Short mmCIF file of C-alpha atoms and ligand atoms in Angstrom, two decimals:
data_model
loop_
_atom_site.label_atom_id
_atom_site.label_comp_id
_atom_site.label_asym_id
_atom_site.label_seq_id
_atom_site.Cartn_x
_atom_site.Cartn_y
_atom_site.Cartn_z
CA TYR Y 1 0.00 0.00 0.00
CA VAL Y 2 1.11 3.54 -0.59
CA LEU Y 3 -0.09 6.60 1.31
CA LYS Y 4 0.88 9.87 -0.33
CA GLU Y 5 1.73 12.57 2.18
CA GLY Y 6 4.88 14.34 1.12
CA PRO Y 7 6.78 17.05 2.98
CA ASP Y 8 4.93 20.36 2.74
CA SER Y 9 7.46 23.03 3.53
CA LEU Y 10 10.89 23.89 2.22
CA ASN Y 11 12.38 23.13 5.64
CA GLU Y 12 10.83 19.69 5.65
CA ILE Y 13 12.24 19.02 2.18
CA LEU Y 14 15.69 20.15 3.29
CA ALA Y 15 15.47 17.98 6.40
CA ALA Y 16 14.48 15.00 4.25
CA LEU Y 17 17.45 15.62 1.93
CA GLU Y 18 19.81 15.85 4.88
CA ARG Y 19 18.43 12.56 6.18
CA LEU Y 20 19.00 10.91 2.80
CA ARG Y 21 22.59 12.12 2.83
CA ARG Y 22 23.10 10.52 6.24
CA ASN Y 23 21.31 7.30 5.24
CA ARG Y 24 24.10 6.56 2.76
CA GLU Y 25 26.40 5.87 5.72
CA VAL Y 26 23.97 3.46 7.38
CA LYS Y 27 24.05 -0.32 6.92
CA ILE Y 28 20.82 -2.27 7.27
CA LEU Y 29 20.48 -6.06 7.22
CA VAL Y 30 17.34 -7.61 5.75
CA VAL Y 31 16.62 -11.21 6.76
CA ASP Y 32 13.93 -13.18 4.96
CA ASP Y 33 13.85 -16.68 3.44
CA SER Y 34 11.59 -15.48 0.64
CA ALA Y 35 13.65 -13.83 -2.08
CA SER Y 36 10.72 -11.72 -3.28
CA ALA Y 37 9.87 -10.44 0.22
CA ARG Y 38 13.56 -9.72 0.83
CA THR Y 39 13.88 -7.79 -2.42
CA LEU Y 40 10.74 -5.80 -1.69
CA VAL Y 41 12.05 -4.64 1.70
CA SER Y 42 15.59 -4.09 0.41
CA ASP Y 43 14.36 -2.01 -2.51
CA LEU Y 44 12.28 0.17 -0.21
CA LEU Y 45 15.37 0.79 1.91
CA ARG Y 46 17.55 1.45 -1.13
CA THR Y 47 15.15 4.10 -2.38
CA HIS Y 48 16.08 5.91 0.85
CA LEU Y 49 19.77 5.35 0.02
CA TYR Y 50 20.55 2.97 2.90
CA GLN Y 51 23.30 0.42 2.34
CA VAL Y 52 21.44 -2.89 2.36
CA LEU Y 53 22.81 -6.33 3.16
CA GLU Y 54 20.68 -9.45 2.75
CA ALA Y 55 20.53 -12.80 4.52
CA GLU Y 56 18.23 -15.69 3.69
CA ASP Y 57 18.17 -17.27 7.11
CA GLY Y 58 19.11 -16.74 10.75
CA GLU Y 59 22.51 -18.42 10.54
CA GLN Y 60 23.56 -16.24 7.62
CA ALA Y 61 22.29 -13.18 9.47
CA LEU Y 62 24.39 -14.03 12.54
CA THR Y 63 27.51 -14.46 10.40
CA MET Y 64 26.92 -11.12 8.68
CA LEU Y 65 26.30 -9.29 11.96
CA ARG Y 66 29.55 -10.66 13.35
CA GLN Y 67 31.42 -9.65 10.18
CA HIS Y 68 29.91 -6.17 10.03
CA ALA Y 69 30.00 -4.64 13.50
CA ASP Y 70 28.60 -1.43 12.01
CA ILE Y 71 25.19 -2.74 10.91
CA ARG Y 72 22.78 -0.36 12.68
CA LEU Y 73 19.43 -1.96 11.96
CA MET Y 74 18.08 -5.43 11.15
CA VAL Y 75 14.69 -6.12 9.60
CA THR Y 76 13.78 -9.76 10.06
CA ASP Y 77 10.99 -12.05 8.97
CA PHE Y 78 9.40 -14.41 11.53
CA SER Y 79 8.87 -17.72 9.70
CA MET Y 80 12.12 -19.02 8.29
CA PRO Y 81 13.72 -22.46 8.03
CA GLY Y 82 16.20 -23.00 10.88
CA LEU Y 83 16.09 -20.17 13.41
CA SER Y 84 12.78 -18.32 13.57
CA GLY Y 85 12.89 -14.51 13.58
CA VAL Y 86 12.24 -14.49 17.33
CA GLU Y 87 15.04 -17.00 18.00
CA LEU Y 88 17.37 -14.96 15.81
CA VAL Y 89 16.57 -11.79 17.76
CA ARG Y 90 17.24 -13.50 21.08
CA GLU Y 91 20.59 -14.80 19.80
CA VAL Y 92 21.59 -11.40 18.38
CA ARG Y 93 20.80 -9.68 21.68
CA SER Y 94 23.30 -11.94 23.45
CA PHE Y 95 26.13 -10.09 21.68
CA ARG Y 96 24.73 -6.85 20.20
CA PRO Y 97 22.96 -4.43 22.57
CA ARG Y 98 20.10 -2.09 21.72
CA GLN Y 99 22.25 1.02 21.59
CA ARG Y 100 24.27 -0.51 18.72
CA LEU Y 101 21.57 -2.24 16.67
CA ALA Y 102 17.83 -1.68 16.26
CA ILE Y 103 15.66 -4.63 15.22
CA VAL Y 104 12.32 -4.55 13.42
CA GLY Y 105 10.36 -7.82 13.18
CA LEU Y 106 8.09 -8.60 10.23
CA SER Y 107 5.46 -11.30 9.88
CA ALA Y 108 2.62 -12.19 7.57
CA GLU Y 109 1.03 -14.39 10.22
CA ASN Y 110 -2.17 -13.24 11.78
CA SER Y 111 -1.35 -14.28 15.34
CA PRO Y 112 -1.23 -11.31 17.75
CA LEU Y 113 1.34 -13.24 19.78
CA ILE Y 114 4.11 -12.76 17.24
CA SER Y 115 4.62 -9.06 17.77
CA ALA Y 116 4.72 -9.57 21.55
CA ARG Y 117 7.24 -12.39 21.16
CA PHE Y 118 9.45 -10.25 18.91
CA ILE Y 119 9.43 -7.34 21.34
CA LYS Y 120 9.93 -9.60 24.36
CA SER Y 121 12.97 -11.26 22.80
CA GLY Y 122 14.65 -7.90 22.17
CA ALA Y 123 13.21 -6.41 18.97
CA ASN Y 124 12.51 -2.68 19.03
CA ASP Y 125 9.55 -2.69 16.71
CA PHE Y 126 7.22 -4.86 14.64
CA LEU Y 127 5.31 -4.58 11.35
CA ARG Y 128 2.70 -6.90 9.94
CA LYS Y 129 3.00 -7.81 6.26
CA PRO Y 130 1.64 -6.43 4.01
CA PHE Y 131 2.41 -2.98 5.37
CA LEU Y 132 1.91 0.58 4.28
CA VAL Y 133 5.10 1.81 2.59
CA GLU Y 134 4.91 5.11 4.48
CA GLU Y 135 4.53 3.35 7.82
CA PHE Y 136 7.54 1.16 7.03
CA HIS Y 137 9.71 4.20 6.30
CA CYS Y 138 8.44 6.04 9.39
CA ARG Y 139 9.27 3.15 11.67
CA ILE Y 140 12.72 2.65 10.16
CA ARG Y 141 13.43 6.36 10.49
CA GLN Y 142 12.16 6.55 14.05
CA ASN Y 143 14.36 3.65 15.10
CA MET Y 144 17.37 5.22 13.37
CA GLU Y 145 16.69 8.53 15.10
CA ILE Y 146 16.67 6.85 18.50
CA LEU Y 147 20.06 5.28 17.71
CA GLU Y 148 21.41 8.68 16.66
CA TYR Y 149 20.19 10.26 19.92
CA LEU Y 150 21.86 7.48 21.87
CA ASP Y 151 25.11 8.01 19.93
CA THR Y 152 25.01 11.72 20.71
CA ILE Y 153 24.28 11.18 24.40
CA LYS Y 154 27.10 8.62 24.62
CA ARG Y 155 29.55 10.94 22.89
CA MET Y 156 28.61 13.79 25.20
CA ALA Y 157 28.81 11.59 28.29
CA GLU Y 158 32.22 10.19 27.44
CA ASN Y 159 34.16 13.07 25.95
CA ASP Y 160 35.29 16.42 27.17
CA TYR Y 161 33.66 19.20 25.20
CA LEU Y 162 36.64 21.58 25.08
CA THR Y 163 39.46 19.22 24.13
CA GLY Y 164 37.55 16.29 22.62
CA LEU Y 165 39.55 13.90 24.80
CA PRO Y 166 37.82 11.15 26.78
CA ASN Y 167 36.67 12.56 30.12
CA ARG Y 168 37.48 11.20 33.55
CA TYR Y 169 34.35 9.04 33.72
CA HIS Y 170 35.17 7.32 30.44
CA PHE Y 171 38.85 7.03 31.32
CA ILE Y 172 38.15 5.32 34.66
CA ARG Y 173 35.73 2.88 33.06
CA ARG Y 174 38.23 1.87 30.39
CA ALA Y 175 41.16 2.02 32.81
CA ARG Y 176 39.52 -0.58 35.05
CA THR Y 177 39.58 -3.07 32.19
CA THR Y 178 43.17 -2.18 31.24
CA HIS Y 179 44.28 -2.45 34.88
CA ALA Y 180 42.53 -5.80 35.45
CA GLU Y 181 44.08 -7.18 32.27
CA ALA Y 182 47.58 -6.08 33.34
CA VAL Y 183 47.14 -7.68 36.77
CA LYS Y 184 45.80 -10.91 35.25
CA ARG Y 185 48.54 -11.25 32.66
CA GLY Y 186 51.27 -9.86 34.90
CA TYR Y 187 52.52 -7.11 32.62
CA PRO Y 188 53.61 -3.64 33.72
CA LEU Y 189 51.35 -0.61 33.75
CA GLN Y 190 52.21 3.08 34.09
CA ALA Y 191 49.84 5.73 35.42
CA VAL Y 192 50.72 9.35 34.71
CA ILE Y 193 49.04 12.57 35.82
CA LEU Y 194 50.02 15.76 34.03
CA ASP Y 195 49.19 19.28 35.10
CA LEU Y 196 49.84 22.59 33.36
CA ASP Y 197 52.17 24.87 35.30
CA HIS Y 198 50.93 28.18 36.69
CA PHE Y 199 47.95 27.90 34.44
CA LYS Y 200 46.05 30.45 36.49
CA ARG Y 201 48.63 33.04 35.41
CA ILE Y 202 47.93 32.28 31.74
CA ASN Y 203 44.23 32.88 32.32
CA ASP Y 204 44.94 36.02 34.33
CA GLN Y 205 47.41 37.41 31.83
CA TYR Y 206 45.72 36.54 28.53
CA GLY Y 207 42.12 35.70 29.38
CA HIS Y 208 40.11 32.52 29.62
CA ASN Y 209 39.82 32.15 25.85
CA VAL Y 210 43.56 31.89 25.43
CA GLY Y 211 43.64 29.51 28.41
CA ASP Y 212 41.19 27.30 26.52
CA GLN Y 213 43.38 27.39 23.42
CA VAL Y 214 46.39 26.32 25.48
CA LEU Y 215 44.41 23.44 26.96
CA LYS Y 216 43.38 22.30 23.48
CA ASN Y 217 46.96 22.53 22.27
CA PHE Y 218 48.20 20.40 25.15
CA ALA Y 219 45.41 17.84 24.69
CA LEU Y 220 46.24 17.49 21.00
CA ARG Y 221 49.95 17.01 21.64
CA LEU Y 222 49.24 14.51 24.39
CA SER Y 223 46.91 12.34 22.34
CA ASP Y 224 49.19 12.56 19.29
CA ARG Y 225 52.10 11.33 21.37
CA PHE Y 226 50.43 8.73 23.62
CA GLY Y 227 46.96 8.07 22.21
CA ARG Y 228 48.01 5.02 20.24
CA ASN Y 229 49.80 3.29 23.11
CA GLY Y 230 47.38 3.87 25.95
CA LEU Y 231 44.46 5.71 27.44
CA VAL Y 232 44.51 9.50 27.48
CA CYS Y 233 42.00 11.75 29.18
CA ARG Y 234 41.23 15.19 30.51
CA TYR Y 235 41.21 14.32 34.19
CA GLY Y 236 40.01 17.69 35.48
CA GLY Y 237 40.41 21.42 34.72
CA GLU Y 238 44.07 21.62 33.60
CA GLU Y 239 44.94 18.07 34.59
CA PHE Y 240 45.31 15.13 32.25
CA ALA Y 241 45.89 11.43 32.86
CA LEU Y 242 47.57 8.62 30.94
CA LEU Y 243 47.51 4.89 31.43
CA LEU Y 244 50.20 3.04 29.51
CA PRO Y 245 50.03 -0.75 29.55
CA GLY Y 246 52.84 -3.19 28.77
CA VAL Y 247 55.74 -0.80 29.32
CA SER Y 248 58.19 -0.31 32.19
CA THR Y 249 59.02 2.96 33.90
CA ALA Y 250 62.43 2.91 32.21
CA GLN Y 251 60.73 2.58 28.82
CA VAL Y 252 58.24 5.44 29.24
CA ARG Y 253 60.40 7.87 31.17
CA PRO Y 254 62.47 9.20 28.24
CA GLY Y 255 59.33 9.61 26.11
CA LEU Y 256 57.54 11.54 28.83
CA GLU Y 257 60.54 13.75 29.51
CA ALA Y 258 60.95 14.46 25.80
CA PHE Y 259 57.26 15.27 25.62
CA LEU Y 260 57.47 17.81 28.47
CA GLN Y 261 60.49 19.40 26.74
CA GLU Y 262 58.64 19.55 23.46
CA VAL Y 263 55.72 21.30 25.19
CA ALA Y 264 58.08 23.75 26.92
CA GLY Y 265 59.87 24.49 23.67
CA ALA Y 266 56.78 25.12 21.60
CA SER Y 267 54.25 27.93 21.86
CA VAL Y 268 50.60 28.22 20.97
CA PRO Y 269 49.48 30.71 18.34
CA THR Y 270 46.54 32.61 19.89
CA GLU Y 271 44.62 35.84 19.38
CA LYS Y 272 47.01 37.44 21.92
CA GLY Y 273 50.11 36.22 20.10
CA GLU Y 274 52.37 33.26 20.79
CA VAL Y 275 51.85 31.85 24.28
CA ALA Y 276 54.45 29.59 25.86
CA TYR Y 277 53.62 27.21 28.69
CA THR Y 278 55.03 24.21 30.56
CA ALA Y 279 53.62 21.16 32.29
CA SER Y 280 54.63 18.83 35.10
CA ALA Y 281 53.96 15.12 35.43
CA GLY Y 282 53.96 12.42 38.06
CA LEU Y 283 54.35 8.76 37.23
CA ALA Y 284 53.46 5.67 39.25
CA ASP Y 285 54.33 2.09 38.44
CA THR Y 286 52.94 -0.36 40.97
CA PRO Y 287 51.08 -3.06 39.08
CA GLY Y 288 50.04 -4.83 42.30
CA GLU Y 289 48.10 -1.80 43.50
CA SER Y 290 44.52 -0.87 42.79
CA LEU Y 291 43.91 1.59 39.98
CA GLU Y 292 42.81 4.23 42.51
CA ASP Y 293 46.05 3.83 44.46
CA MET Y 294 48.14 4.05 41.30
CA LEU Y 295 46.44 7.31 40.35
CA LYS Y 296 46.87 8.61 43.89
CA ASP Y 297 50.59 7.75 43.74
CA ALA Y 298 50.92 9.47 40.37
CA ASP Y 299 49.28 12.52 41.93
CA THR Y 300 51.75 12.45 44.84
CA MET Y 301 54.62 12.32 42.35
CA LEU Y 302 53.07 15.21 40.45
CA TYR Y 303 53.08 17.22 43.67
CA GLN Y 304 56.79 16.44 44.01
CA ALA Y 305 57.46 17.58 40.46
CA LYS Y 306 55.72 20.87 41.30
CA GLN Y 307 57.70 21.23 44.53
CA SER Y 308 60.95 20.60 42.67
CA GLY Y 309 60.37 23.54 40.36
CA ARG Y 310 57.77 22.39 37.74
CA ASN Y 311 58.37 21.61 34.05
CA GLN Y 312 59.55 18.12 34.95
CA LEU Y 313 58.60 14.51 35.55
CA ALA Y 314 58.79 12.85 38.97
CA CYS Y 315 58.61 9.11 39.44
P1 GH3 L 1 50.28 24.81 39.42
O1 GH3 L 1 51.50 25.02 38.60
O2 GH3 L 1 50.59 24.65 40.85
O3 GH3 L 1 49.44 23.71 38.90
O4 GH3 L 1 49.44 26.17 39.32
P2 GH3 L 1 48.11 26.42 38.51
O5 GH3 L 1 47.89 27.88 38.43
O6 GH3 L 1 48.17 25.70 37.21
O7 GH3 L 1 47.05 25.69 39.40
P3 GH3 L 1 45.67 26.14 40.01
O8 GH3 L 1 45.03 24.88 40.48
O9 GH3 L 1 45.88 27.24 41.03
O10 GH3 L 1 44.86 26.78 38.84
C1 GH3 L 1 44.30 26.02 37.82
C2 GH3 L 1 43.53 26.95 36.92
O11 GH3 L 1 43.02 26.27 35.78
C3 GH3 L 1 42.34 27.56 37.63
C4 GH3 L 1 41.20 27.38 36.64
O12 GH3 L 1 40.49 28.56 36.45
C5 GH3 L 1 41.88 26.99 35.37
N1 GH3 L 1 41.02 26.17 34.54
C6 GH3 L 1 40.44 24.99 34.84
N2 GH3 L 1 39.69 24.56 33.81
C7 GH3 L 1 39.81 25.48 32.83
C8 GH3 L 1 39.26 25.59 31.51
O13 GH3 L 1 38.51 24.74 31.01
N3 GH3 L 1 39.61 26.69 30.78
C9 GH3 L 1 40.43 27.66 31.28
N4 GH3 L 1 40.72 28.68 30.51
N5 GH3 L 1 40.93 27.57 32.52
C10 GH3 L 1 40.64 26.50 33.28
MG1 MG L 2 9.40 -16.46 5.83
MG1 MG L 3 48.30 23.60 37.22
MG1 MG L 4 45.79 21.42 38.79
#
């Protein structure tokens, strides 16, 4: 069935175009044992520019989901040889949570139980075949919008707005895993806390805006230098933390010292001219300790670096 109700203002048309542009980045998996039903659904999705993958049964769908971690939505039939749609959904939910993948169940059967079973096993939505084309598109879009909201909320919850680095909350969550892994496998782990020197003076002298630019500069340098080998975060105002797994103090020390020198030797181009700054760092290496204690030790060492004149590493 087709219901014709197009967009009726220029803004709605522009919003629809913007959506189409974004759809091109989105992968959707269509699961149906009937080739004609599969093609019908896939073609509807392709008219909205989605990237469509197809599977003819549950097993194939599971393989494709494992191969493509970036599939955002699955539309699945109920009656199929092998796994039923409901069984497939239950299996998928054991490894792919709702915030990563939305699932829409489809069925031609008349039983009212099927939609309840789909939803109960972890599907987000259900449509009875045959369906209204417009309703199909609305439901797909609504489910995609919810995923986009969740992505935005997650990004905002995990990253620092000013520097774009992971925030302390995200760092601690990931650091727990890294720390537990190091303890279990018995490899070394280094915790580092870095703090900009006399940062208050920079704010006082040049203004908060320039202070922000300095923070961004430092964050960028820090993640460029250490982002690949470990966890980096903005720990607090002008404090940053690093967790470097699999390396000894002797191995990281020269790199950290060189980094502090590089920071001290460079300057940040700002609206008030070139601004030079330095940073201090404290390092702790006690793999037997809890993560909290390691960070506390790194903070104690940082205090020592400050006491000893700043612009240096203490460990
Ligand atoms: P020390 O060398 O002992 O660390 O001295 P400090 O001046 O860096 O330390 P202090 O803790 O006295 O001051 C930190 C300053 O950092 C105060 C605060 O206003 C500033 N700050 C914290 N977050 C931000 C931010 O996001 N932007 C800007 N511009 N300043 C910030
Ligand atoms: Mg079928
Ligand atoms: Mg400081
Ligand atoms: Mg500080």
